[in-house]
Short mmCIF file of C-alpha atoms in Angstrom, two decimals:
data_model
loop_
_atom_site.label_atom_id
_atom_site.label_comp_id
_atom_site.label_asym_id
_atom_site.label_seq_id
_atom_site.Cartn_x
_atom_site.Cartn_y
_atom_site.Cartn_z
CA MET A 11 -0.77 -36.81 -26.50
CA ALA A 12 2.72 -35.63 -27.50
CA GLY A 13 4.14 -34.06 -24.32
CA GLY A 14 0.98 -34.59 -22.32
CA TYR A 15 -2.79 -34.48 -22.31
CA LYS A 16 -5.06 -31.51 -22.74
CA VAL A 17 -6.85 -31.71 -19.39
CA ALA A 18 -9.88 -29.89 -18.01
CA VAL A 19 -11.12 -29.81 -14.42
CA VAL A 20 -14.85 -29.08 -14.18
CA GLY A 21 -15.80 -27.64 -10.81
CA ALA A 22 -12.25 -26.44 -10.34
CA THR A 23 -13.01 -23.99 -7.52
CA GLY A 24 -14.73 -26.55 -5.29
CA ALA A 25 -13.05 -28.60 -2.58
CA VAL A 26 -12.72 -31.70 -4.75
CA GLY A 27 -11.74 -29.69 -7.81
CA ASN A 28 -8.96 -28.02 -5.82
CA MET A 29 -7.75 -31.46 -4.73
CA MET A 30 -7.79 -32.72 -8.31
CA ILE A 31 -5.51 -29.87 -9.36
CA LYS A 32 -3.22 -30.58 -6.41
CA VAL A 33 -3.00 -34.28 -7.25
CA LEU A 34 -2.29 -33.61 -10.93
CA GLU A 35 0.68 -31.53 -9.79
CA GLU A 36 1.88 -33.88 -7.05
CA ARG A 37 1.79 -36.92 -9.36
CA ASP A 38 3.40 -34.99 -12.17
CA PHE A 39 0.60 -36.19 -14.45
CA PRO A 40 1.52 -35.52 -18.10
CA VAL A 41 -0.43 -32.31 -18.71
CA GLU A 42 0.16 -30.30 -21.86
CA THR A 43 -2.55 -27.75 -21.08
CA LEU A 44 -4.83 -27.38 -18.05
CA THR A 45 -8.23 -25.73 -18.43
CA LEU A 46 -10.13 -24.82 -15.28
CA LEU A 47 -13.91 -24.65 -15.62
CA ALA A 48 -16.58 -23.57 -13.16
CA SER A 49 -19.86 -21.66 -12.93
CA GLU A 50 -20.40 -17.99 -13.75
CA ARG A 51 -19.83 -16.94 -10.13
CA SER A 52 -16.23 -18.20 -10.33
CA LYS A 53 -15.43 -16.35 -13.54
CA GLY A 54 -12.10 -14.56 -13.36
CA LYS A 55 -10.82 -16.40 -10.29
CA LYS A 56 -7.26 -17.60 -10.56
CA LEU A 57 -5.89 -20.89 -9.25
CA VAL A 58 -2.26 -21.95 -9.06
CA TYR A 59 -0.87 -24.99 -10.85
CA LYS A 60 2.87 -25.68 -10.83
CA GLY A 61 3.59 -22.12 -9.76
CA GLN A 62 1.53 -20.52 -12.49
CA GLU A 63 -1.82 -18.78 -12.14
CA ILE A 64 -4.59 -20.10 -14.38
CA GLU A 65 -7.78 -18.13 -14.83
CA VAL A 66 -11.03 -20.00 -14.31
CA GLN A 67 -13.31 -20.09 -17.35
CA VAL A 68 -17.09 -20.37 -17.37
CA LEU A 69 -18.28 -23.86 -18.26
CA ALA A 70 -20.05 -23.92 -21.64
CA GLU A 71 -21.05 -26.45 -24.27
CA ASP A 72 -18.05 -25.55 -26.43
CA SER A 73 -15.52 -25.82 -23.58
CA PHE A 74 -14.36 -29.30 -24.59
CA LYS A 75 -13.38 -28.90 -28.24
CA PRO A 76 -9.62 -29.09 -27.55
CA ILE A 77 -9.83 -31.26 -24.40
CA GLU A 78 -8.69 -34.90 -24.26
CA LEU A 79 -9.38 -35.67 -20.60
CA ALA A 80 -12.02 -33.99 -18.43
CA LEU A 81 -12.27 -34.50 -14.69
CA PHE A 82 -15.77 -33.64 -13.48
CA SER A 83 -16.59 -32.67 -9.90
CA ALA A 84 -19.38 -30.13 -10.13
CA GLY A 85 -22.38 -32.18 -9.05
CA ALA A 86 -24.71 -34.61 -10.77
CA SER A 87 -26.82 -32.04 -12.62
CA VAL A 88 -23.76 -30.46 -14.26
CA SER A 89 -22.36 -33.87 -15.16
CA LYS A 90 -25.64 -35.04 -16.68
CA LYS A 91 -25.70 -32.00 -18.97
CA PHE A 92 -22.06 -31.54 -19.90
CA ALA A 93 -20.35 -34.95 -19.63
CA PRO A 94 -22.12 -36.39 -22.70
CA ILE A 95 -21.24 -33.23 -24.63
CA ALA A 96 -17.58 -33.63 -23.69
CA ALA A 97 -17.61 -37.32 -24.59
CA LYS A 98 -19.04 -36.52 -28.04
CA ASP A 99 -16.05 -34.26 -28.63
CA SER A 100 -13.71 -37.30 -28.31
CA CYS A 101 -12.86 -36.35 -24.75
CA VAL A 102 -12.65 -39.03 -22.05
CA VAL A 103 -14.65 -38.00 -18.98
CA VAL A 104 -13.92 -39.18 -15.44
CA ASP A 105 -16.99 -38.19 -13.45
CA ASN A 106 -16.90 -37.84 -9.68
CA SER A 107 -20.65 -37.32 -9.27
CA SER A 108 -23.47 -39.84 -8.91
CA ALA A 109 -24.84 -39.05 -12.38
CA PHE A 110 -23.65 -42.15 -14.24
CA ARG A 111 -22.61 -44.58 -11.50
CA MET A 112 -25.52 -46.95 -11.97
CA ASP A 113 -25.80 -46.48 -15.73
CA PRO A 114 -25.27 -49.98 -17.19
CA GLU A 115 -23.37 -48.45 -20.12
CA THR A 116 -20.89 -46.63 -17.86
CA PRO A 117 -18.11 -48.47 -16.03
CA LEU A 118 -17.83 -47.74 -12.30
CA VAL A 119 -14.14 -48.10 -11.58
CA VAL A 120 -11.81 -48.35 -8.61
CA PRO A 121 -8.31 -48.93 -10.06
CA GLU A 122 -7.23 -51.26 -7.24
CA VAL A 123 -10.39 -53.35 -7.60
CA ASN A 124 -11.72 -53.54 -11.17
CA PRO A 125 -9.23 -51.76 -13.46
CA ASP A 126 -10.16 -53.83 -16.51
CA ASP A 127 -13.63 -52.28 -16.53
CA VAL A 128 -12.06 -49.05 -17.81
CA GLU A 129 -11.80 -50.67 -21.23
CA LYS A 130 -15.60 -50.84 -21.43
CA HIS A 131 -16.04 -47.07 -21.41
CA LYS A 132 -17.91 -45.24 -24.14
CA GLY A 133 -16.53 -41.82 -23.28
CA ILE A 134 -17.49 -41.63 -19.61
CA ILE A 135 -15.94 -43.42 -16.62
CA ALA A 136 -17.75 -43.07 -13.30
CA ASN A 137 -15.96 -42.62 -10.01
CA PRO A 138 -17.75 -44.32 -7.07
CA ASN A 139 -18.91 -42.70 -3.88
CA CYS A 140 -16.01 -42.00 -1.51
CA SER A 141 -17.25 -44.33 1.23
CA THR A 142 -17.75 -47.15 -1.28
CA ILE A 143 -14.22 -46.77 -2.65
CA GLN A 144 -12.37 -47.25 0.63
CA MET A 145 -14.60 -50.20 1.54
CA VAL A 146 -14.16 -52.17 -1.68
CA VAL A 147 -10.40 -51.51 -1.74
CA ALA A 148 -10.14 -53.18 1.66
CA LEU A 149 -12.59 -56.00 0.88
CA LYS A 150 -11.47 -57.01 -2.62
CA PRO A 151 -8.66 -59.36 -1.51
CA ILE A 152 -11.02 -61.03 0.98
CA TYR A 153 -13.70 -61.32 -1.68
CA ASP A 154 -11.27 -62.97 -4.10
CA LYS A 155 -10.01 -65.45 -1.49
CA ALA A 156 -13.10 -66.46 0.48
CA GLY A 157 -16.07 -64.82 -1.21
CA ILE A 158 -18.35 -62.45 0.66
CA LYS A 159 -21.92 -63.26 1.57
CA ARG A 160 -22.84 -60.18 3.59
CA ILE A 161 -21.42 -56.77 4.51
CA VAL A 162 -22.58 -54.64 7.43
CA VAL A 163 -20.94 -51.21 7.41
CA SER A 164 -21.25 -48.07 9.50
CA THR A 165 -19.46 -44.95 8.29
CA TYR A 166 -18.22 -41.88 10.15
CA GLN A 167 -17.75 -39.32 7.42
CA ALA A 168 -15.95 -36.00 7.56
CA VAL A 169 -17.59 -32.70 6.61
CA SER A 170 -15.22 -32.33 3.65
CA GLY A 171 -17.52 -34.77 1.88
CA THR A 172 -20.18 -32.06 1.82
CA GLY A 173 -17.81 -29.39 0.54
CA LYS A 174 -16.19 -26.08 1.44
CA ARG A 175 -19.29 -24.51 2.95
CA ALA A 176 -19.65 -27.41 5.36
CA MET A 177 -16.06 -27.07 6.54
CA GLU A 178 -16.55 -23.34 6.99
CA GLU A 179 -19.76 -23.99 8.94
CA LEU A 180 -17.98 -26.41 11.28
CA SER A 181 -15.25 -23.82 11.93
CA ALA A 182 -17.80 -21.06 12.53
CA GLN A 183 -19.79 -23.20 14.96
CA ILE A 184 -16.69 -24.17 16.93
CA ARG A 185 -15.72 -20.50 17.24
CA ALA A 186 -19.25 -19.56 18.28
CA ILE A 187 -19.36 -22.22 20.99
CA ILE A 188 -15.95 -21.26 22.36
CA ASN A 189 -16.99 -17.60 22.44
CA SER A 190 -20.43 -18.37 23.94
CA GLU A 191 -22.16 -17.01 20.85
CA GLU A 192 -25.23 -18.20 18.99
CA VAL A 193 -24.58 -21.29 16.89
CA LYS A 194 -26.01 -21.06 13.37
CA ASN A 195 -26.49 -23.89 10.91
CA ASP A 196 -27.21 -23.58 7.22
CA VAL A 197 -25.52 -26.49 5.44
CA TYR A 198 -26.74 -29.20 7.81
CA PRO A 199 -30.18 -29.51 9.45
CA HIS A 200 -28.57 -29.45 12.89
CA GLN A 201 -25.38 -28.23 14.54
CA ILE A 202 -22.45 -30.38 13.41
CA ALA A 203 -19.82 -29.06 15.84
CA PHE A 204 -19.41 -31.44 18.80
CA ASN A 205 -22.27 -33.49 17.36
CA CYS A 206 -23.01 -36.41 15.02
CA LEU A 207 -25.77 -36.54 12.42
CA PRO A 208 -27.09 -40.08 11.83
CA HIS A 209 -27.77 -39.66 8.14
CA ILE A 210 -26.04 -38.52 4.96
CA GLY A 211 -28.28 -37.52 2.09
CA SER A 212 -32.04 -37.61 1.98
CA PHE A 213 -34.10 -40.38 3.53
CA LEU A 214 -35.70 -42.84 1.12
CA PRO A 215 -39.01 -44.73 1.46
CA ASN A 216 -37.18 -47.86 2.68
CA GLY A 217 -35.73 -45.96 5.66
CA TYR A 218 -32.21 -45.87 4.26
CA THR A 219 -30.54 -42.70 3.02
CA GLU A 220 -29.27 -41.93 -0.47
CA GLU A 221 -25.68 -42.36 0.72
CA GLU A 222 -26.43 -45.74 2.26
CA MET A 223 -28.08 -47.07 -0.88
CA LYS A 224 -25.15 -45.81 -2.95
CA MET A 225 -22.91 -48.09 -0.91
CA VAL A 226 -25.28 -51.02 -1.42
CA ASN A 227 -25.70 -50.67 -5.17
CA GLU A 228 -22.21 -49.48 -6.08
CA THR A 229 -20.53 -52.32 -4.18
CA ARG A 230 -22.53 -54.88 -6.15
CA LYS A 231 -21.67 -53.23 -9.46
CA ILE A 232 -17.95 -52.81 -8.76
CA LEU A 233 -17.52 -56.39 -7.54
CA GLY A 234 -19.77 -57.68 -10.30
CA ASP A 235 -21.86 -59.56 -7.75
CA PRO A 236 -25.58 -58.67 -7.64
CA ASP A 237 -26.19 -61.28 -4.92
CA ILE A 238 -23.89 -59.84 -2.27
CA GLN A 239 -25.89 -58.55 0.70
CA VAL A 240 -24.96 -55.08 1.93
CA THR A 241 -26.49 -52.93 4.65
CA ALA A 242 -25.09 -49.53 5.56
CA THR A 243 -25.54 -46.78 8.14
CA THR A 244 -23.84 -43.48 7.32
CA VAL A 245 -23.06 -40.85 9.95
CA ARG A 246 -21.68 -37.32 9.52
CA VAL A 247 -19.11 -36.51 12.20
CA PRO A 248 -17.39 -33.22 13.18
CA VAL A 249 -14.08 -34.07 11.51
CA TYR A 250 -12.66 -31.95 8.69
CA TYR A 251 -11.02 -34.67 6.58
CA GLY A 252 -10.89 -38.45 6.59
CA HIS A 253 -13.82 -40.85 6.40
CA SER A 254 -13.86 -43.83 8.77
CA GLU A 255 -15.79 -47.08 8.55
CA ALA A 256 -16.55 -50.05 10.78
CA ILE A 257 -17.06 -53.08 8.53
CA ASN A 258 -18.37 -56.50 9.48
CA VAL A 259 -18.07 -59.18 6.82
CA GLU A 260 -19.52 -62.67 6.54
CA THR A 261 -17.49 -64.73 4.08
CA LYS A 262 -18.69 -67.71 2.07
CA THR A 263 -15.81 -69.91 3.22
CA LYS A 264 -13.78 -69.82 6.42
CA ILE A 265 -10.79 -67.48 6.51
CA THR A 266 -8.62 -66.69 9.53
CA VAL A 267 -7.62 -63.28 10.83
CA GLU A 268 -4.00 -64.15 10.04
CA GLU A 269 -4.91 -64.93 6.43
CA VAL A 270 -6.87 -61.69 6.15
CA ARG A 271 -3.96 -59.70 7.55
CA SER A 272 -1.56 -61.27 5.07
CA LEU A 273 -3.91 -60.57 2.17
CA LEU A 274 -4.34 -56.94 3.19
CA GLU A 275 -0.63 -56.39 3.73
CA ASN A 276 -0.07 -57.36 0.10
CA ALA A 277 -3.10 -55.61 -1.37
CA PRO A 278 -2.72 -52.51 -3.56
CA GLY A 279 -4.02 -49.33 -1.95
CA VAL A 280 -4.14 -50.79 1.57
CA ARG A 281 -1.95 -50.12 4.60
CA VAL A 282 -2.48 -52.28 7.66
CA VAL A 283 -2.33 -50.22 10.87
CA ASP A 284 -3.13 -52.79 13.50
CA ASP A 285 -1.38 -52.93 16.86
CA PRO A 286 -4.17 -52.19 19.35
CA SER A 287 -2.10 -53.08 22.41
CA ASN A 288 0.06 -50.07 21.61
CA PHE A 289 -2.92 -47.92 20.58
CA VAL A 290 -2.01 -48.19 16.91
CA TYR A 291 -5.09 -48.22 14.69
CA PRO A 292 -6.54 -46.19 11.81
CA MET A 293 -7.60 -42.63 12.59
CA PRO A 294 -8.84 -39.77 10.38
CA LEU A 295 -5.86 -37.60 11.31
CA ASP A 296 -3.47 -40.22 9.97
CA ALA A 297 -5.50 -40.86 6.83
CA GLU A 298 -5.69 -37.22 5.76
CA GLY A 299 -3.64 -36.63 2.63
CA GLN A 300 -2.83 -40.33 2.21
CA ASP A 301 -3.67 -42.44 -0.83
CA ASP A 302 -3.88 -45.75 0.97
CA THR A 303 -6.89 -47.03 2.86
CA LEU A 304 -5.78 -47.62 6.45
CA VAL A 305 -7.10 -50.87 7.91
CA GLY A 306 -6.94 -52.03 11.52
CA ARG A 307 -8.65 -53.64 14.49
CA LEU A 308 -8.85 -56.89 12.54
CA ARG A 309 -10.63 -59.58 14.54
CA GLU A 310 -12.85 -62.61 14.19
CA ASP A 311 -16.56 -62.03 14.68
CA ILE A 312 -17.55 -64.16 17.67
CA SER A 313 -21.24 -64.08 16.72
CA ILE A 314 -21.15 -66.03 13.42
CA PRO A 315 -18.99 -68.86 11.99
CA ASN A 316 -17.54 -67.00 8.97
CA GLY A 317 -17.41 -63.45 10.29
#
C-alpha cells in the first residue's frame, strides 16, 4: 500500500462511476494511482480527480496487472467477464452490478449491516442493489432487537438509478412538455416526466420484476435469514436523485415505536427525520448527496399486533 492503493474505476464515465471518483476525492481515500477504465467509445475522454485530468483508458484483460482495488460499475456483463480476471491478478474487486450478488461464494456486503462478511471474500465483494441497501440499513437494528417475520416494501426510485441517459430523457421530456412539443421516450417504455412507471426491470413469470426479486433475495442473504418473508413493489418516479421507500414490518416480538426510534437514532448510517406535525419527514431533495438513510413517519401498524 505504501502511500495509498492503486485503484481502478471500471465504468468511470457512467453516472455511478463519476460518483465513485467524486467520493474517493471527498473521503480523501488513500489513492496512490487512479486508473479510469471504460469502453472503446469513451477512449480519450478526460475526467478530473483532485484537480488533475486523468485520461480514460479502454478496459482490457491486462488492465489490472498493477491494480490493488477495482471498483466496478459497468453492468453485469462487463463484471462477469472482467471481475474474475482482476481478482486473479491479486486485485480486490468491489462490484456494483448484479453479477455476483447471489453467488454463494461472493459476500454481499453493506458495511453498516454485515461488515464481517467482507472477510469471506475470494477476490470479489458484491455491492447490493441500491434499494436493498437503504432498506436493510434502516431495518438491521430492528431485526437485531425484535426479529423480523415479514417485510412489505414499496419503492419510489429516481431516474438516476437507470443512468445518465435516463436523466437526460427526463430533462428533454420536461422541456418538450413546457414548450408544447412532442414528447419522445427511448430509455423507458413510456413517458417518465410527470408520470410514474409501476415496474423497474423486466417482468418475471411470478408477476414480480427483476428489481423486486433482487430486494427479496438480497435481503435474505445480507441478514443471513432465508426464512424472512419479503414482498416488494418498485416504482420509477420523475425525480432525478434520491430513492424513497415505504416499509411495513412485522416483527417476531413486540417492539414499541419509541424503542424503534431510539434504536434508529443510535444506528450507524441512519438519520431520523420524524416530526410530521411540523412537516419534517424524509424527502428525496434532502437525501441527495447524503450518506445516511433518512427515516421518518415512524408509527405502529394498526392492522397487526407486531407491525
